[in-house]
mmCIF file of C-alpha atoms in Angstrom:
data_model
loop_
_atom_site.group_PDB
_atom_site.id
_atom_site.type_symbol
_atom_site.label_atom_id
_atom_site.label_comp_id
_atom_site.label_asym_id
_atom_site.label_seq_id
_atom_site.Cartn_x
_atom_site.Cartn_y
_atom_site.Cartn_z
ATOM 1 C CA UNK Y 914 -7.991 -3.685 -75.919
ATOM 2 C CA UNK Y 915 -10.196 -1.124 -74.795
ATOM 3 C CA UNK Y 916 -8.759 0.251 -71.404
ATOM 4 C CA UNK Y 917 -4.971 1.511 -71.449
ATOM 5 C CA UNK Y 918 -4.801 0.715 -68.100
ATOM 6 C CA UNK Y 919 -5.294 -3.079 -68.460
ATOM 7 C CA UNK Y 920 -2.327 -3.048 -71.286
ATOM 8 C CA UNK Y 921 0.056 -1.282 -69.121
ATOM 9 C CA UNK Y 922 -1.109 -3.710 -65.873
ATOM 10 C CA UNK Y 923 0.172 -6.635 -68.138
ATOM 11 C CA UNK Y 924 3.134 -4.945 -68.806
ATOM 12 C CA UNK Y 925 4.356 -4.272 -65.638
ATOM 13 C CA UNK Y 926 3.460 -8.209 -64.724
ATOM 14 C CA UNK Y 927 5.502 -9.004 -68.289
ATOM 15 C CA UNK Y 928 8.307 -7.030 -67.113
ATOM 16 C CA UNK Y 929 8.037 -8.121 -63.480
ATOM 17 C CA UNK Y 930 8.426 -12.176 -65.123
ATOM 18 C CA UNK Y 931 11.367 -11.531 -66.863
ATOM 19 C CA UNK Y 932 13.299 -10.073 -64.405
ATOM 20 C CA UNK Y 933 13.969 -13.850 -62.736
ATOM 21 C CA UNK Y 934 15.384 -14.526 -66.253
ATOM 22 C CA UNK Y 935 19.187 -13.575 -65.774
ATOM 23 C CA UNK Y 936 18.372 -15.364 -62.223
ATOM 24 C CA UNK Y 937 17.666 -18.805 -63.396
ATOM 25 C CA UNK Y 938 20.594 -18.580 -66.026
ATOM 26 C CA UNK Y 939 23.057 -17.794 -63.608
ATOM 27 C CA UNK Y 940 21.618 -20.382 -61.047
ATOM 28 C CA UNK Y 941 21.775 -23.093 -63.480
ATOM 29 C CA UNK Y 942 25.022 -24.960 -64.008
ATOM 30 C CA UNK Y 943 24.714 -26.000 -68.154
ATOM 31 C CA UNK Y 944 25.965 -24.304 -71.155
ATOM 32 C CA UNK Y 945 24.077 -21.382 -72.829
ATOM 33 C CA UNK Y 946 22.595 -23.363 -75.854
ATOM 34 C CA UNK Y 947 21.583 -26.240 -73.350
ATOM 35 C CA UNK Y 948 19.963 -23.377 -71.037
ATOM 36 C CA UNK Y 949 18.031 -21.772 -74.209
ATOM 37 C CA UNK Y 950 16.767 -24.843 -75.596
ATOM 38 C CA UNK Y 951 15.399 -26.267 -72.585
ATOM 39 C CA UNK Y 952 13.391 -22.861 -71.816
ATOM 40 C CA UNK Y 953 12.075 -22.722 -75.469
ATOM 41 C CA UNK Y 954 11.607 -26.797 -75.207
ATOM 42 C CA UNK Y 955 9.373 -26.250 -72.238
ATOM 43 C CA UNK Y 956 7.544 -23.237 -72.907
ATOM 44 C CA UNK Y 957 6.508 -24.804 -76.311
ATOM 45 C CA UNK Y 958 5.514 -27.890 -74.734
ATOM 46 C CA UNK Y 959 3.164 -25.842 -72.108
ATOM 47 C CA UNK Y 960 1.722 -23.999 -74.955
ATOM 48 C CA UNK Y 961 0.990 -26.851 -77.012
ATOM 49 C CA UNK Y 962 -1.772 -28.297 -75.438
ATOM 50 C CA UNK Y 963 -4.050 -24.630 -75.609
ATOM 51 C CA UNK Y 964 -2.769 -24.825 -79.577
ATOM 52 C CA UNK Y 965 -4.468 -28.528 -80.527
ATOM 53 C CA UNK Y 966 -7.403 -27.559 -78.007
ATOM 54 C CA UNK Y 967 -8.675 -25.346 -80.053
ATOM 55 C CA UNK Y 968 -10.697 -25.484 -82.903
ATOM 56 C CA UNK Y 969 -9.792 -21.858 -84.111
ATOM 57 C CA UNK Y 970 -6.223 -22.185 -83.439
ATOM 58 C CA UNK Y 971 -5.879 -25.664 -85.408
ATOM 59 C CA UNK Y 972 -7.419 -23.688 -87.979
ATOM 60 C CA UNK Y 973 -5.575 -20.759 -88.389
ATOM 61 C CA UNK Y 974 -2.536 -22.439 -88.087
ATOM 62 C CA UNK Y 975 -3.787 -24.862 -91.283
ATOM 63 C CA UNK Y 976 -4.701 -21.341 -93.074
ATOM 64 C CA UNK Y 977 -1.275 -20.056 -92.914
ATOM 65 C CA UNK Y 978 0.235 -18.021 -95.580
ATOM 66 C CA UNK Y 979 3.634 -18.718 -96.838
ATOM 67 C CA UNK Y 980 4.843 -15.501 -95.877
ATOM 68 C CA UNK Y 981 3.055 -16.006 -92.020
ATOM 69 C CA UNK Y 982 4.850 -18.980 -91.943
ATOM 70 C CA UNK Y 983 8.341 -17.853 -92.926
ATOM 71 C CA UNK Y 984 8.127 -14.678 -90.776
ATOM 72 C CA UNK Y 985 7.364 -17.202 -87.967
ATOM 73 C CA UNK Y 986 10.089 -19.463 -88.550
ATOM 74 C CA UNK Y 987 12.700 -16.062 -88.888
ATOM 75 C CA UNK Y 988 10.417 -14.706 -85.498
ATOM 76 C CA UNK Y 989 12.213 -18.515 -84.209
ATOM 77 C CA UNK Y 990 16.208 -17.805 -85.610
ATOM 78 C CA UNK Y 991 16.367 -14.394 -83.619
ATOM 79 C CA UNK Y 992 14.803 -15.660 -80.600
ATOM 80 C CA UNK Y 993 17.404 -18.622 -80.323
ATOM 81 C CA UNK Y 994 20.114 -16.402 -81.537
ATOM 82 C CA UNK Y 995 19.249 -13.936 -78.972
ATOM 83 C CA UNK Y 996 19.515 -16.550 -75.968
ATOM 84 C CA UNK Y 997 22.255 -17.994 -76.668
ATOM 85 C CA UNK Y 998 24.101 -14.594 -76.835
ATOM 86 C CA UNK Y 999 23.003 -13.305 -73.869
ATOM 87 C CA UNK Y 1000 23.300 -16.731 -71.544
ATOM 88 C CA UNK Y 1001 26.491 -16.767 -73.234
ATOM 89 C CA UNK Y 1002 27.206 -13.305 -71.921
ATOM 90 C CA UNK Y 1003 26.245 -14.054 -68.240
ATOM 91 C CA UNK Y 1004 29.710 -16.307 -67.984
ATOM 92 C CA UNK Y 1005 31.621 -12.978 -68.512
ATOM 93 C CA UNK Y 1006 30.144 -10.142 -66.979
ATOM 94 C CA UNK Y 1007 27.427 -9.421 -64.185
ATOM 95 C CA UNK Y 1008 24.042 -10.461 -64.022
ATOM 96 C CA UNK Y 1009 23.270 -6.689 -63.709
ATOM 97 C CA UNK Y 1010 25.259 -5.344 -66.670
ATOM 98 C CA UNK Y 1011 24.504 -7.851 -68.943
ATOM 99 C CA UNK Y 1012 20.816 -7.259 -68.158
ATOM 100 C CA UNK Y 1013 21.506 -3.772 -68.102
ATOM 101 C CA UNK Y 1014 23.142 -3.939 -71.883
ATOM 102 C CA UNK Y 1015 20.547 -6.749 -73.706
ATOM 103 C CA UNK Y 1016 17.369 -3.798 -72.629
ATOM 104 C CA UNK Y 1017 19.105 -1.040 -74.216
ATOM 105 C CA UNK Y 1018 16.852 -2.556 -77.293
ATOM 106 C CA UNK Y 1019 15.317 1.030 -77.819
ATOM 107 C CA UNK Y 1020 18.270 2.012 -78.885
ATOM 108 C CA UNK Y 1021 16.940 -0.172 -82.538
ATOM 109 C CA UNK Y 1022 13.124 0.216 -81.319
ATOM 110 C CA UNK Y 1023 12.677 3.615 -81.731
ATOM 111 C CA UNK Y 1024 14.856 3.964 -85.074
ATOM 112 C CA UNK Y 1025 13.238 0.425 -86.327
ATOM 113 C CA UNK Y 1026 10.027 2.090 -85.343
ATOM 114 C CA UNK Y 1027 10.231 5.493 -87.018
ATOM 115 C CA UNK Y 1028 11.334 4.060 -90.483
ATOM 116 C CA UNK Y 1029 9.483 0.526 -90.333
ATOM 117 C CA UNK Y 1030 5.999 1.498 -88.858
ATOM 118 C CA UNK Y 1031 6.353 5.319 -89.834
ATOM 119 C CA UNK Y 1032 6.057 5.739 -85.432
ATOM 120 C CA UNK Y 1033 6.098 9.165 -84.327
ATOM 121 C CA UNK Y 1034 7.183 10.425 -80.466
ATOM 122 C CA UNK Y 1035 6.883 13.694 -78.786
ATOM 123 C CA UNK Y 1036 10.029 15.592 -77.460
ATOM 124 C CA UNK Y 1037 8.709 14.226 -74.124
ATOM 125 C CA UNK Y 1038 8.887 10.624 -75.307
ATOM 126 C CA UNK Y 1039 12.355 11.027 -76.603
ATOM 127 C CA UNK Y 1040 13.886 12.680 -73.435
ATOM 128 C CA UNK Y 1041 12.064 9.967 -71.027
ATOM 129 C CA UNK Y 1042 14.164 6.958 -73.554
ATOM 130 C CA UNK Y 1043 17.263 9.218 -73.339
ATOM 131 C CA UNK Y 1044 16.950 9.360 -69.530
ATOM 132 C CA UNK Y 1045 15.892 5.965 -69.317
ATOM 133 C CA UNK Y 1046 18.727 4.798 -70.918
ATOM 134 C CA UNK Y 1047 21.197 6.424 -69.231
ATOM 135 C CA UNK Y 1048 20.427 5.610 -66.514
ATOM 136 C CA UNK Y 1049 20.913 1.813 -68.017
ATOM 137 C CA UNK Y 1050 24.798 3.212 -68.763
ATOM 138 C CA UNK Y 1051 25.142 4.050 -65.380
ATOM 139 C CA UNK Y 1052 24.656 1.398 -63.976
ATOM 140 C CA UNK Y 1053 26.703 -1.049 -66.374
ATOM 141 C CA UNK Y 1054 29.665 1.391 -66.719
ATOM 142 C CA UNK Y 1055 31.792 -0.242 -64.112
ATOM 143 C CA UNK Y 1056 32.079 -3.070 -66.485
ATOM 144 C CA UNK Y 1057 34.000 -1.240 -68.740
ATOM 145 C CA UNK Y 1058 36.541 -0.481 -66.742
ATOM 146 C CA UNK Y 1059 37.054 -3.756 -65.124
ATOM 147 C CA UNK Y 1060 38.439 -6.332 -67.821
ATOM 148 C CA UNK Y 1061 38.584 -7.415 -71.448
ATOM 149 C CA UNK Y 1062 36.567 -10.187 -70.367
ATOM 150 C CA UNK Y 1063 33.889 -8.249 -69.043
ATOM 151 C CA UNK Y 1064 33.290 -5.976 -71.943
ATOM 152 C CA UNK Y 1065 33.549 -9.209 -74.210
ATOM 153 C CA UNK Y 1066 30.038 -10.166 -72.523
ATOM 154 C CA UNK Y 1067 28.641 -6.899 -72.166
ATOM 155 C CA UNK Y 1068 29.420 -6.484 -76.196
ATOM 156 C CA UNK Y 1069 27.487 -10.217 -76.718
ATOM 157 C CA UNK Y 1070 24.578 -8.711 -74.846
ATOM 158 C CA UNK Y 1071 24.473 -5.171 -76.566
ATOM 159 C CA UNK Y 1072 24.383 -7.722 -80.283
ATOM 160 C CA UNK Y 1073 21.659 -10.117 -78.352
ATOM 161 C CA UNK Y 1074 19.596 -6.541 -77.806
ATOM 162 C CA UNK Y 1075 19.324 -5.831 -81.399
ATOM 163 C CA UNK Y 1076 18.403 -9.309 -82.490
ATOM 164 C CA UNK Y 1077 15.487 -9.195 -80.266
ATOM 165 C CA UNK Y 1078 14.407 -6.010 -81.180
ATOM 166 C CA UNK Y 1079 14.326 -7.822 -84.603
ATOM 167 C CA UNK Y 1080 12.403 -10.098 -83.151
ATOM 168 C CA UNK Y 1081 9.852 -7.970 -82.154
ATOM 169 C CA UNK Y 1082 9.459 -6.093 -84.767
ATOM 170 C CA UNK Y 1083 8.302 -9.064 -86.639
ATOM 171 C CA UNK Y 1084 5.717 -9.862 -83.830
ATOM 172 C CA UNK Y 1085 4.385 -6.504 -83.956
ATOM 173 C CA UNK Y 1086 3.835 -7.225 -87.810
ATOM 174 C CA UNK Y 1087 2.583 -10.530 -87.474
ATOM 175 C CA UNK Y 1088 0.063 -10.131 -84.743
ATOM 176 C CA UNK Y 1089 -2.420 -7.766 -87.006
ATOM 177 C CA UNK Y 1090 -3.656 -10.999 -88.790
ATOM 178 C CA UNK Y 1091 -2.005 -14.237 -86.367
ATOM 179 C CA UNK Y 1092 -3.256 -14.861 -82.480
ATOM 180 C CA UNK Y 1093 -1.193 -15.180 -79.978
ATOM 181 C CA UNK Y 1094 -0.615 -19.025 -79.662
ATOM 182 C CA UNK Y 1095 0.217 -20.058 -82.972
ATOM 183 C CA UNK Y 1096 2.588 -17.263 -82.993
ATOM 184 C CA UNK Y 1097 4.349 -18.173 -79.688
ATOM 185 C CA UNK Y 1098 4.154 -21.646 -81.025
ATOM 186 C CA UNK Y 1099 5.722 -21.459 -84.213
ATOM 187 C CA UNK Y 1100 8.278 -19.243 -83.151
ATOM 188 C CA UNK Y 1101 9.116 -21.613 -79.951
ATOM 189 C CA UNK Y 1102 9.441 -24.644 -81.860
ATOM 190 C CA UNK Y 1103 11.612 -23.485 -84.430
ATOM 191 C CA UNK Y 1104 13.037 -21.803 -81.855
ATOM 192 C CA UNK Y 1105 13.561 -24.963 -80.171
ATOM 193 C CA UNK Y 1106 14.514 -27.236 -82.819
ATOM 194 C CA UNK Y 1107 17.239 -24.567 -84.203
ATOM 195 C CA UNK Y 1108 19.233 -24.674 -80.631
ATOM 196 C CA UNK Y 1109 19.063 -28.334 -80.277
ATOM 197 C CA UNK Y 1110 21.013 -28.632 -83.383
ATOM 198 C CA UNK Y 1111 23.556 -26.735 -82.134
ATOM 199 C CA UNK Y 1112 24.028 -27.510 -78.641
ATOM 200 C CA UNK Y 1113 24.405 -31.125 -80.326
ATOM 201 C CA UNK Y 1114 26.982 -29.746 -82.766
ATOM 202 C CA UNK Y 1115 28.737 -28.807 -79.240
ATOM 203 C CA UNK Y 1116 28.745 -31.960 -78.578
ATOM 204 C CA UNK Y 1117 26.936 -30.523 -75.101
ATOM 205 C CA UNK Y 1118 25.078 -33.323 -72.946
ATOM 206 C CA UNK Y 1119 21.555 -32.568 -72.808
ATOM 207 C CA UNK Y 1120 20.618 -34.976 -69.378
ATOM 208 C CA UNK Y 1121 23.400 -34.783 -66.731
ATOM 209 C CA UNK Y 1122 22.150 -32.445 -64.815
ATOM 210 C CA UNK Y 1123 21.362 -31.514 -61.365
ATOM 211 C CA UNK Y 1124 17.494 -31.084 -60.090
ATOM 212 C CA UNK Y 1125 18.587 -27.416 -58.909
ATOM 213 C CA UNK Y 1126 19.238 -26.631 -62.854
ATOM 214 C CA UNK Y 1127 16.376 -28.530 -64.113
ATOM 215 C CA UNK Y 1128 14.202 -26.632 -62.050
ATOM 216 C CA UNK Y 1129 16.087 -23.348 -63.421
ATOM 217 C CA UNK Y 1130 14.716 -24.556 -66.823
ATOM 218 C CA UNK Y 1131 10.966 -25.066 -65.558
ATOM 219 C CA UNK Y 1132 11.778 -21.482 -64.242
ATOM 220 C CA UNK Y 1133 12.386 -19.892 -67.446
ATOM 221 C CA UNK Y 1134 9.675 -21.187 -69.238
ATOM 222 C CA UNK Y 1135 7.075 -20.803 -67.524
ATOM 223 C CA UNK Y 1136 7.917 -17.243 -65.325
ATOM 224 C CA UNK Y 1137 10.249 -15.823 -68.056
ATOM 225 C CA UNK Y 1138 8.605 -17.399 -71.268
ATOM 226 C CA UNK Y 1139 5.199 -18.154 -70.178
ATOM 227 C CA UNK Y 1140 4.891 -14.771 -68.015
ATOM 228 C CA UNK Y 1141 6.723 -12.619 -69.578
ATOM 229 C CA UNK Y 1142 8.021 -13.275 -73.203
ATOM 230 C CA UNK Y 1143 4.683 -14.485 -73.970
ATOM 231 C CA UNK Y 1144 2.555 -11.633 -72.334
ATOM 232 C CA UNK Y 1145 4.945 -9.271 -74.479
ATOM 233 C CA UNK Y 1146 3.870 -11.072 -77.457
ATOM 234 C CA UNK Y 1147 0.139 -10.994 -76.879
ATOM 235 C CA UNK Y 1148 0.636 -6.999 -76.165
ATOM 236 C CA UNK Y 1149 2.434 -6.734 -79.644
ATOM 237 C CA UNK Y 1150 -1.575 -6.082 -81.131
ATOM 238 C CA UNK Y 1151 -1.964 -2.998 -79.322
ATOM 239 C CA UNK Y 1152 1.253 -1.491 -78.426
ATOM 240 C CA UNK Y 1153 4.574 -0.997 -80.206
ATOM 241 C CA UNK Y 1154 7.723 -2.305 -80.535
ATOM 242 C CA UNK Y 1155 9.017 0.556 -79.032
ATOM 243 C CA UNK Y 1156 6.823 0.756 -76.171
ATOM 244 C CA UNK Y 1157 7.346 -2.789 -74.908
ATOM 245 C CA UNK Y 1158 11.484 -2.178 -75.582
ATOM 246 C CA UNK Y 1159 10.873 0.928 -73.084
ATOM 247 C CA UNK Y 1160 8.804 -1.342 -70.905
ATOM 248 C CA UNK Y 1161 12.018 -3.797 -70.666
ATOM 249 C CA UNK Y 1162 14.119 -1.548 -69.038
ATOM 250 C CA UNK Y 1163 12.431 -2.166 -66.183
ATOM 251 C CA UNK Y 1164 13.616 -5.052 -66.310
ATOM 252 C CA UNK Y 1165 17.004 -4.079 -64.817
ATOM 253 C CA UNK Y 1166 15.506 -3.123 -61.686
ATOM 254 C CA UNK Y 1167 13.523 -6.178 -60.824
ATOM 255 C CA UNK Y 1168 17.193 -7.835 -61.650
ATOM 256 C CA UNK Y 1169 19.312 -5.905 -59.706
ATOM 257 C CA UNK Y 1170 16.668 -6.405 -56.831
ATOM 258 C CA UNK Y 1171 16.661 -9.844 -57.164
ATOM 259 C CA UNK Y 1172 20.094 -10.700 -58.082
ATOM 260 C CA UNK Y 1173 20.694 -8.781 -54.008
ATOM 261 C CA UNK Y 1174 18.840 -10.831 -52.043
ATOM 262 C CA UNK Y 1175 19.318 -14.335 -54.089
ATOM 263 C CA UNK Y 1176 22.961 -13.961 -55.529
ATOM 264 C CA UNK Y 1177 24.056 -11.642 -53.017
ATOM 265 C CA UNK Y 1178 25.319 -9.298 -55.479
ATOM 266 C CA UNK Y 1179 25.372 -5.714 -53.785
ATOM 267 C CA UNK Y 1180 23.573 -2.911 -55.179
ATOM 268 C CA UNK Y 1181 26.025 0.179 -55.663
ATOM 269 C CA UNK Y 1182 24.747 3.586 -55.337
ATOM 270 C CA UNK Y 1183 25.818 3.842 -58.810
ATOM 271 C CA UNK Y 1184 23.248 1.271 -59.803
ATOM 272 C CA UNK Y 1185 20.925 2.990 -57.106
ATOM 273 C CA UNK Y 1186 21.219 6.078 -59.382
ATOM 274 C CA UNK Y 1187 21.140 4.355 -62.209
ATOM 275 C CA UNK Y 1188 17.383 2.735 -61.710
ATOM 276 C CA UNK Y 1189 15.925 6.331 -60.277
ATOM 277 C CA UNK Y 1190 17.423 7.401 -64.056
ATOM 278 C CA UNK Y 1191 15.432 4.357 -65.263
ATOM 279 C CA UNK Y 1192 12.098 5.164 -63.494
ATOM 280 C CA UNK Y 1193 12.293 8.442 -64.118
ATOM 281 C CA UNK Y 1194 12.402 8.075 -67.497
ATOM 282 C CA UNK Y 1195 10.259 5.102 -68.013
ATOM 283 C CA UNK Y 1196 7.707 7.561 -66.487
ATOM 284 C CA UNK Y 1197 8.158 10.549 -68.973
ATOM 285 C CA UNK Y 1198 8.357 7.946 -71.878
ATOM 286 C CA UNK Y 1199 4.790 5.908 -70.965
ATOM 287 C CA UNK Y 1200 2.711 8.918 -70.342
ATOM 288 C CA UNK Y 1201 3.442 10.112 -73.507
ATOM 289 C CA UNK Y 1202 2.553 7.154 -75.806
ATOM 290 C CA UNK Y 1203 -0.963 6.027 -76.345
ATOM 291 C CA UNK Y 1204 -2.188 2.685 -76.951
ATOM 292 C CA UNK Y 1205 -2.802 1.495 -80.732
ATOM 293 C CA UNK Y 1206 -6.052 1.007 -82.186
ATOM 294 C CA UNK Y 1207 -6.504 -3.236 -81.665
ATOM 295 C CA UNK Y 1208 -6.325 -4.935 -85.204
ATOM 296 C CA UNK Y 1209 -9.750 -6.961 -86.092
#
C-alpha cells in the first residue's frame, strides 16, 4: 500500500463497522455461542464464494504449509473464544463498558509488539496509548462500583481483549506470505465449526428465533465481520498489531453514539470525557506511527 492515507481511510471505515457490533448482540435475543456462531457462519458463507472464484485463491489455499494451516486453525480458537466471552459479557454489564474493556487490547499490543515483532514507539506514541486508554477507564469506571455482577462481565471482556490481541498477532504474521481470503476463510470456518460444537454441548437451539435476531446475525457478519473484522485483517500487511488495537478504541465512541440513539442508553459526561481522552490520544498515537513496508 503505497499512500498512508488510503490505510488509515480503511481504518476509520473498519472501526466505524464494528462499532454496530455490541449493537446487534444486545438487540438479539439468543445465547452468546448461538450469537458468535451465526456471525462467523455467515461471514464465512459470504466469503466463500470470492474463495472458489478464484483461480489464485484455490491455489494458494492447496499450497498451504502445515504450519499456515495450523496458525489458521489457532487464528479460528481465539476468534471463537473471544466472542463468546465478550457476548457473554454483554448479559452483565453495559454495552459501553464492556466495549470500553474488550479495546483496551493495547494494553497486550504494544507489549506483544515490542517483544514479538521487535516494534519500537516514540515517547509521543506511548503517551497518545496512555491517554487513549484512560480515557477508555473513564468511561467504564462506573461499572466498578455498581455490582459484583457488573465487574464479572467487565472482567470476561478485559480476558476476551487479550485473546484477540492473540489473534491478531497471528494475522499480522500470517499475512506476509497468505492473502486476505483464505485467511479470513480458514480462520471463519474453524471459527465456525469450533462454536457450533459448543453451543450444541449447551444443548442451545440453533432455529427458534425471531426475524428481529436473525437479522442481528446478517448484521454482524456482514457490517461487523465483513466491514470491519475483515478490513482489519486485510490491513494486517501493512500496519501493526498495535496500530489497528489503537485504531479499536475508537470503537467505543461509535458505540456509545450508537448505543444513545438506538438503546437509549444516556451518554454521561463522564463518558463525554472519557471519548475526548480517547480522541485525543488516538490522535497523538497515529501521527506518530508510520505505515510498514507491504510484504511481496
Amino acid at each position: 500500500m503505497k499512500s498512508p492515507l488510503i490505510s488509515y481511510i480503511a481504518l476509520f471505515l473498519g472501526v466505524f463497522a464494528l462499532s454496530t457490533s455490541a449493537i446487534f448482540v444486545k438487540v438479539a435475543d439468543a445465547p452468546a455461542a448461538i450469537t458468535a456462531f451465526y456471525r462467523m457462519l455467515f461471514a464465512a458463507a459470504m466469503l466463500l464464494p470470492f474463495l472458489l472464484g478464484s483461480k489464485k485463491n484455490r491455489q494458494e489455499l492447496c499450497l498451504l504449509s502445515k504450519k499456515q494451516w495450523g496458525l489458521g486453525l489457532l487464528s479460528g480458537v481465539f476468534l471463537a473464544a473471544h466472542y463468546v466471552l465478550w457476548f457473554e459479557s454483554l448479559n452483565y454489564t453495559s454495552v459501553a463498558s464492556s466495549t470500553v474493556i474488550v479495546t483496551l487490547q493495547p494494553l497486550f499490543s504494544v507489549a506483544g509488539g515490542y517483544f514479538l515483532f521487535k516494534e519500537r514507539f516514540s515517547k509521543g506514541a506511548i503517551t497518545g496509548c496512555l491517554v487513549a486508554i484512560a480515557g477508555s477507564i473513564v468511561i467504564g469506571w462506573q461499572d466498578f462500583q455498581i455490582s459484583g455482577q457488573a465487574l464479572f462481565g467487565d472482567v470476561l471482556a478485559f480476558i476476551a481483549a487479550g485473546i484477540i490481541t492473540a489473534y491478531f498477532f497471528i494475522g499480522q504474521h500470517v499475512r506476509k506470505r497468505l492473502s486476505l481470503i483464505p485467511y479470513a476463510v480458514i480462520g471463519y470456518g474453524s471459527s465456525t465449526l469450533l462454536l457450533g460444537v459448543f453451543a450444541f454441548s449447551q444443548q442451545t437451539p440453533f432455529f427458534t428465533y425471531s426475524s428481529h435476531t436473525w437479522w442481528s446475525f446478517v448484521g454482524l457478519a456482514f457490517v461487523a465481520t465483513i466491514l470491519g473484522q475483515t478490513i482489519f485483517n486485510w490491513l494486517l500487511k501493512w500496519l501493526s498489531t498495535s496500530i489497528i488495537s489503537m485504531a479499536i478504541l475508537g470503537e467505543i465512541i461509535g458505540t456509545c453514539i450508537l448505543a444513545y440513539f438506538i438503546l437509549d442508553e444516556i451518554i454521561s459526561l463522564q463518558q463525554g470525557m472519557g471519548i475526548a481522552f480517547i480522541l485525543i490520544g488516538l490522535t497523538l498515537f497515529l501521527l506518530q506511527q508510520k505505515n510498514r513496508d507491504p510484504v511481496a
